[in-house]
């Protein structure tokens, strides 16, 4: 018997033993998505970046000089070469077979039964139920500081009330008359942090959790002045259907970016593979230069913007929440500046480029509030050490995004933070502490500007 044959028999026995030890898959588990790689390709021009999106590649939110990063499987390398790129493997996504979540997700899944607030996956990341239980607990423990708001339903819930999720936000402030009311004429200025609109950018939801805890834990001390003067709104999971799929990967989260609206895309992979995924990219779905840069009409593409602007329940709901919290303070033309008296600021958090971005994303042209937005972003960078600029200047152009919409539609100072997540697309849970420590000063700084950001 050859050494190779001996080895293959040993390997087969080991695989069988592993299956026996692992036991049957819980019903919540879904098919393995296969080995994934992150490829590094040169794409220094706008045209080269757009060609990647047009060809349906999963372009990650990261750039190193002239290079972009593409997620895919083994076949993706050949497709990149066919498209004229020279891919190099930058990272092999950790594999090793499906493992059950750290704690159980649903009643019929494996793992110890825990209270919803203690549900985690992949070494500590919080499930949707845990995030929502956390909001409720903070509100119950601090009725003078916290109010939970249900601002809509996820796509799946709109289709079937027995599935999907509510969409939830928390308002944090030292409560006085009129605070946290769903009207733009409320007395205090407002700052809103939204995380995990891209479900697989799992560090960001954890930062929201820690930010909430930090604000209430220090309400008698370092955060007292901010909570007295300002409403801090946090939406920890903008895309709960997507996160539900991510967390079903357990210790190897499924890399779902979009929501789970499969209408018109029923043939797209679910869970995602290296060749696409179901759903609509909620950060391309907003009605601001919709369907332009960094989108693809391929329904399985990670940047599919939907059939129409604002087509998705999650998009309409978060935009509806914004309209209730912030007055429209900017004229309708792209060249209309928001006035110096504008109130309100927001940050949408993504991963993993290590960047502080500001509008416009749809074009390299500057917004009429460019000087102030750039000045704020520069100060953000002095706090977290990231690069700053418009998306087209340091990452790639992107249209129909949350921050282009909130700035464009309402005039509020709007930013995207691409957290660095230890330079990893799929970071260990321990990395979230690093990202939080770096970005807490930034969140507090921008929240503190809410009264008059353009006078900063
Ligand atoms: Zn993102």
Short mmCIF file of C-alpha atoms in Angstrom, two decimals, residues 44-323:
data_model
loop_
_atom_site.label_atom_id
_atom_site.label_comp_id
_atom_site.label_asym_id
_atom_site.label_seq_id
_atom_site.Cartn_x
_atom_site.Cartn_y
_atom_site.Cartn_z
CA UNK A 44 -6.67 51.82 -8.94
CA UNK A 45 -9.07 53.58 -11.31
CA UNK A 46 -12.78 54.23 -10.82
CA UNK A 47 -13.40 52.27 -14.01
CA UNK A 48 -11.51 49.22 -12.76
CA UNK A 49 -13.43 49.24 -9.48
CA UNK A 50 -16.74 49.53 -11.31
CA UNK A 51 -15.71 46.70 -13.66
CA UNK A 52 -15.37 44.43 -10.62
CA UNK A 53 -18.88 45.36 -9.48
CA UNK A 54 -20.28 45.01 -13.00
CA UNK A 55 -18.87 41.50 -13.29
CA UNK A 56 -20.58 40.54 -10.02
CA UNK A 57 -17.49 40.22 -7.83
CA UNK A 58 -17.88 40.59 -4.05
CA UNK A 59 -15.67 43.65 -3.53
CA UNK A 60 -14.92 44.10 0.16
CA UNK A 61 -14.85 47.43 1.95
CA UNK A 62 -11.10 47.77 2.03
CA UNK A 63 -8.36 49.30 -0.10
CA UNK A 64 -4.55 49.25 0.04
CA UNK A 65 -3.11 51.79 -2.36
CA UNK A 66 -4.24 50.78 -5.83
CA UNK A 67 -5.52 47.39 -4.70
CA UNK A 68 -9.03 46.25 -3.82
CA UNK A 69 -10.06 43.00 -2.14
CA UNK A 70 -12.50 40.43 -3.53
CA UNK A 71 -14.18 37.63 -1.58
CA UNK A 72 -14.78 34.42 -3.47
CA UNK A 73 -14.17 30.72 -3.81
CA UNK A 74 -11.55 28.82 -5.78
CA UNK A 75 -13.33 29.49 -9.08
CA UNK A 76 -13.29 33.23 -8.44
CA UNK A 77 -9.56 33.42 -9.20
CA UNK A 78 -10.15 32.18 -12.75
CA UNK A 79 -13.06 34.56 -13.21
CA UNK A 80 -10.88 37.46 -12.08
CA UNK A 81 -8.17 36.48 -14.56
CA UNK A 82 -10.76 36.21 -17.33
CA UNK A 83 -11.89 39.73 -16.43
CA UNK A 84 -8.32 40.98 -16.82
CA UNK A 85 -7.21 41.10 -13.19
CA UNK A 86 -4.24 39.35 -11.58
CA UNK A 87 -5.53 37.98 -8.27
CA UNK A 88 -3.26 37.13 -5.35
CA UNK A 89 -4.58 35.34 -2.28
CA UNK A 90 -4.56 37.82 0.60
CA UNK A 91 -6.38 35.71 3.16
CA UNK A 92 -7.89 32.27 3.46
CA UNK A 93 -11.13 32.47 5.41
CA UNK A 94 -11.00 30.11 8.37
CA UNK A 95 -12.68 26.82 7.62
CA UNK A 96 -12.81 23.45 9.30
CA UNK A 97 -16.42 22.45 8.90
CA UNK A 98 -19.59 23.70 10.43
CA UNK A 99 -19.62 24.07 14.18
CA UNK A 100 -22.67 24.74 16.29
CA UNK A 101 -23.16 28.23 17.68
CA UNK A 102 -21.54 28.96 21.02
CA UNK A 103 -24.97 29.02 22.56
CA UNK A 104 -28.26 27.99 21.11
CA UNK A 105 -30.02 30.32 18.72
CA UNK A 106 -33.45 28.79 18.43
CA UNK A 107 -35.27 26.19 20.51
CA UNK A 108 -34.44 23.30 18.20
CA UNK A 109 -30.76 24.12 17.75
CA UNK A 110 -27.84 22.52 19.56
CA UNK A 111 -26.08 24.05 22.52
CA UNK A 112 -27.02 24.89 26.07
CA UNK A 113 -30.24 26.76 26.71
CA UNK A 114 -29.49 30.32 27.75
CA UNK A 115 -31.44 33.49 28.32
CA UNK A 116 -31.87 35.48 25.10
CA UNK A 117 -29.54 38.22 26.32
CA UNK A 118 -26.72 35.66 26.65
CA UNK A 119 -27.03 34.18 23.16
CA UNK A 120 -23.78 34.43 21.23
CA UNK A 121 -22.07 32.94 18.20
CA UNK A 122 -18.50 32.80 16.94
CA UNK A 123 -16.83 33.32 20.28
CA UNK A 124 -18.99 36.09 21.70
CA UNK A 125 -20.82 38.01 18.98
CA UNK A 126 -24.38 38.75 20.06
CA UNK A 127 -27.39 37.33 18.24
CA UNK A 128 -30.30 39.53 17.17
CA UNK A 129 -32.35 38.28 20.11
CA UNK A 130 -29.49 39.10 22.48
CA UNK A 131 -29.19 42.61 21.07
CA UNK A 132 -32.91 43.22 21.47
CA UNK A 133 -32.97 41.73 24.98
CA UNK A 134 -30.08 44.05 25.81
CA UNK A 135 -32.04 47.11 24.66
CA UNK A 136 -35.00 46.05 26.80
CA UNK A 137 -32.80 45.43 29.84
CA UNK A 138 -31.09 48.82 29.55
CA UNK A 139 -34.49 50.50 29.31
CA UNK A 140 -35.83 48.51 32.29
CA UNK A 141 -32.75 49.24 34.39
CA UNK A 142 -32.56 52.93 33.43
CA UNK A 143 -36.07 54.26 32.78
CA UNK A 144 -34.77 57.79 33.34
CA UNK A 145 -32.21 57.35 30.54
CA UNK A 146 -33.42 54.86 27.95
CA UNK A 147 -36.42 54.36 25.67
CA UNK A 148 -36.79 51.49 23.18
CA UNK A 149 -38.61 52.23 19.93
CA UNK A 150 -39.98 49.66 17.46
CA UNK A 151 -39.67 51.49 14.15
CA UNK A 152 -40.81 48.82 11.70
CA UNK A 153 -40.55 45.24 10.49
CA UNK A 154 -37.87 43.35 8.61
CA UNK A 155 -38.55 42.04 5.11
CA UNK A 156 -39.35 38.53 6.36
CA UNK A 157 -41.70 39.85 9.02
CA UNK A 158 -43.60 41.93 6.47
CA UNK A 159 -44.16 38.72 4.50
CA UNK A 160 -45.07 36.52 7.46
CA UNK A 161 -45.54 37.88 10.97
CA UNK A 162 -44.37 34.56 12.43
CA UNK A 163 -40.90 35.05 10.91
CA UNK A 164 -38.40 37.86 10.71
CA UNK A 165 -37.89 40.60 13.25
CA UNK A 166 -39.06 43.92 14.55
CA UNK A 167 -36.70 46.80 13.82
CA UNK A 168 -35.55 48.40 17.07
CA UNK A 169 -33.77 51.52 18.21
CA UNK A 170 -32.91 52.90 21.63
CA UNK A 171 -32.97 56.56 22.62
CA UNK A 172 -30.55 57.49 25.39
CA UNK A 173 -30.75 60.82 27.19
CA UNK A 174 -31.36 62.25 30.67
CA UNK A 175 -35.09 62.26 30.14
CA UNK A 176 -36.97 65.56 30.23
CA UNK A 177 -40.31 66.61 28.77
CA UNK A 178 -40.49 65.97 25.03
CA UNK A 179 -37.35 63.86 24.87
CA UNK A 180 -37.27 60.83 22.55
CA UNK A 181 -40.59 61.85 20.98
CA UNK A 182 -40.89 60.79 17.36
CA UNK A 183 -41.03 64.32 16.03
CA UNK A 184 -38.25 66.42 14.52
CA UNK A 185 -39.24 69.34 16.77
CA UNK A 186 -38.09 67.62 19.98
CA UNK A 187 -36.09 69.94 22.25
CA UNK A 188 -32.63 68.31 22.22
CA UNK A 189 -30.36 67.82 19.22
CA UNK A 190 -29.89 64.26 18.07
CA UNK A 191 -27.10 61.90 17.10
CA UNK A 192 -27.84 58.49 15.56
CA UNK A 193 -25.49 55.51 15.32
CA UNK A 194 -26.55 52.66 13.01
CA UNK A 195 -24.66 49.38 12.79
CA UNK A 196 -24.90 46.08 10.92
CA UNK A 197 -26.81 47.33 7.91
CA UNK A 198 -24.35 44.91 6.33
CA UNK A 199 -25.09 41.82 8.36
CA UNK A 200 -21.68 40.17 8.07
CA UNK A 201 -19.81 43.21 9.40
CA UNK A 202 -20.34 41.74 12.84
CA UNK A 203 -17.87 43.86 14.80
CA UNK A 204 -20.07 46.90 14.32
CA UNK A 205 -23.10 45.59 16.24
CA UNK A 206 -20.86 44.76 19.16
CA UNK A 207 -19.53 48.33 19.18
CA UNK A 208 -23.14 49.56 19.40
CA UNK A 209 -23.75 47.27 22.40
CA UNK A 210 -20.64 48.57 24.16
CA UNK A 211 -21.46 52.20 23.31
CA UNK A 212 -24.90 51.87 24.91
CA UNK A 213 -23.38 50.32 28.03
CA UNK A 214 -20.71 53.01 28.21
CA UNK A 215 -23.26 55.82 28.03
CA UNK A 216 -25.47 54.49 30.82
CA UNK A 217 -22.65 53.23 33.03
CA UNK A 218 -21.10 56.69 33.09
CA UNK A 219 -24.33 58.67 33.20
CA UNK A 220 -23.40 60.21 36.55
CA UNK A 221 -19.88 60.99 35.36
CA UNK A 222 -18.15 61.33 32.00
CA UNK A 223 -21.27 61.06 29.84
CA UNK A 224 -23.57 63.17 32.06
CA UNK A 225 -23.16 66.38 30.08
CA UNK A 226 -23.79 64.65 26.76
CA UNK A 227 -26.89 62.86 28.07
CA UNK A 228 -28.21 66.11 29.54
CA UNK A 229 -27.85 68.01 26.27
CA UNK A 230 -28.37 65.44 23.51
CA UNK A 231 -30.45 62.45 22.44
CA UNK A 232 -28.24 59.52 21.44
CA UNK A 233 -30.08 57.07 19.18
CA UNK A 234 -28.58 53.66 18.50
CA UNK A 235 -29.86 51.11 15.98
CA UNK A 236 -27.63 48.10 16.66
CA UNK A 237 -29.04 45.80 13.96
CA UNK A 238 -30.37 47.61 10.89
CA UNK A 239 -30.61 44.29 9.01
CA UNK A 240 -31.79 41.60 11.49
CA UNK A 241 -32.90 39.07 8.85
CA UNK A 242 -29.40 39.14 7.39
CA UNK A 243 -27.80 38.84 10.83
CA UNK A 244 -30.05 35.88 11.62
CA UNK A 245 -28.52 34.07 8.64
CA UNK A 246 -24.99 35.15 9.59
CA UNK A 247 -25.35 33.76 13.10
CA UNK A 248 -26.66 30.41 11.83
CA UNK A 249 -23.09 29.79 10.71
CA UNK A 250 -22.18 29.49 14.38
CA UNK A 251 -18.44 29.61 14.83
CA UNK A 252 -18.05 30.12 11.11
CA UNK A 253 -20.58 32.88 10.41
CA UNK A 254 -22.24 32.91 7.02
CA UNK A 255 -21.04 35.98 5.15
CA UNK A 256 -24.46 37.40 4.30
CA UNK A 257 -24.24 41.11 3.55
CA UNK A 258 -27.71 41.91 2.23
CA UNK A 259 -31.22 41.51 3.59
CA UNK A 260 -33.19 38.34 2.80
CA UNK A 261 -35.57 39.72 0.17
CA UNK A 262 -35.34 36.87 -2.32
CA UNK A 263 -38.08 38.18 -4.59
CA UNK A 264 -36.68 38.00 -8.07
CA UNK A 265 -33.52 36.33 -6.82
CA UNK A 266 -34.76 32.93 -5.69
CA UNK A 267 -31.95 31.18 -7.54
CA UNK A 268 -29.25 33.06 -5.64
CA UNK A 269 -27.33 31.07 -3.00
CA UNK A 270 -28.68 30.99 0.54
CA UNK A 271 -26.60 30.81 2.64
CA UNK A 272 -24.12 32.82 0.62
CA UNK A 273 -21.32 31.16 -1.30
CA UNK A 274 -18.33 32.57 -3.08
CA UNK A 275 -20.62 33.15 -6.05
CA UNK A 276 -23.36 35.37 -4.74
CA UNK A 277 -26.19 35.61 -2.24
CA UNK A 278 -29.90 36.40 -2.05
CA UNK A 279 -31.19 39.80 -1.07
CA UNK A 280 -30.84 43.51 -1.64
CA UNK A 281 -27.88 45.61 -0.51
CA UNK A 282 -29.54 47.99 1.94
CA UNK A 283 -26.56 50.35 1.65
CA UNK A 284 -27.28 50.76 -2.09
CA UNK A 285 -31.08 50.88 -1.83
CA UNK A 286 -31.67 54.46 -0.65
CA UNK A 287 -33.21 57.03 -2.94
CA UNK A 288 -30.14 59.17 -3.58
CA UNK A 289 -28.52 58.69 -7.00
CA UNK A 290 -29.83 55.13 -6.72
CA UNK A 291 -28.40 52.52 -9.07
CA UNK A 292 -25.19 54.41 -9.85
CA UNK A 293 -21.62 53.69 -8.76
CA UNK A 294 -20.80 50.36 -7.10
CA UNK A 295 -24.08 48.67 -7.90
CA UNK A 296 -24.89 45.68 -10.08
CA UNK A 297 -28.12 44.58 -11.77
CA UNK A 298 -27.10 40.98 -11.10
CA UNK A 299 -29.58 40.00 -8.37
CA UNK A 300 -27.06 37.66 -6.71
CA UNK A 301 -24.45 40.42 -6.52
CA UNK A 302 -23.53 41.71 -3.09
CA UNK A 303 -24.25 45.24 -4.34
CA UNK A 304 -27.63 44.59 -5.99
CA UNK A 305 -29.58 47.80 -5.22
CA UNK A 306 -33.09 46.31 -5.51
CA UNK A 307 -35.75 46.77 -8.17
CA UNK A 308 -36.44 50.37 -7.17
CA UNK A 309 -35.10 53.03 -4.80
CA UNK A 310 -36.33 52.45 -1.24
CA UNK A 311 -37.80 49.10 -2.31
CA UNK A 312 -36.91 47.37 0.97
CA UNK A 313 -38.87 47.50 4.24
CA UNK A 314 -35.66 47.99 6.21
CA UNK A 315 -34.70 50.99 4.05
CA UNK A 316 -38.12 52.62 4.27
CA UNK A 317 -38.24 52.01 8.02
CA UNK A 318 -34.85 53.53 8.86
CA UNK A 319 -35.52 56.46 6.54
CA UNK A 320 -38.89 56.90 8.24
CA UNK A 321 -37.15 56.94 11.61
CA UNK A 322 -34.68 59.56 10.36
CA UNK A 323 -37.53 61.75 9.11
#
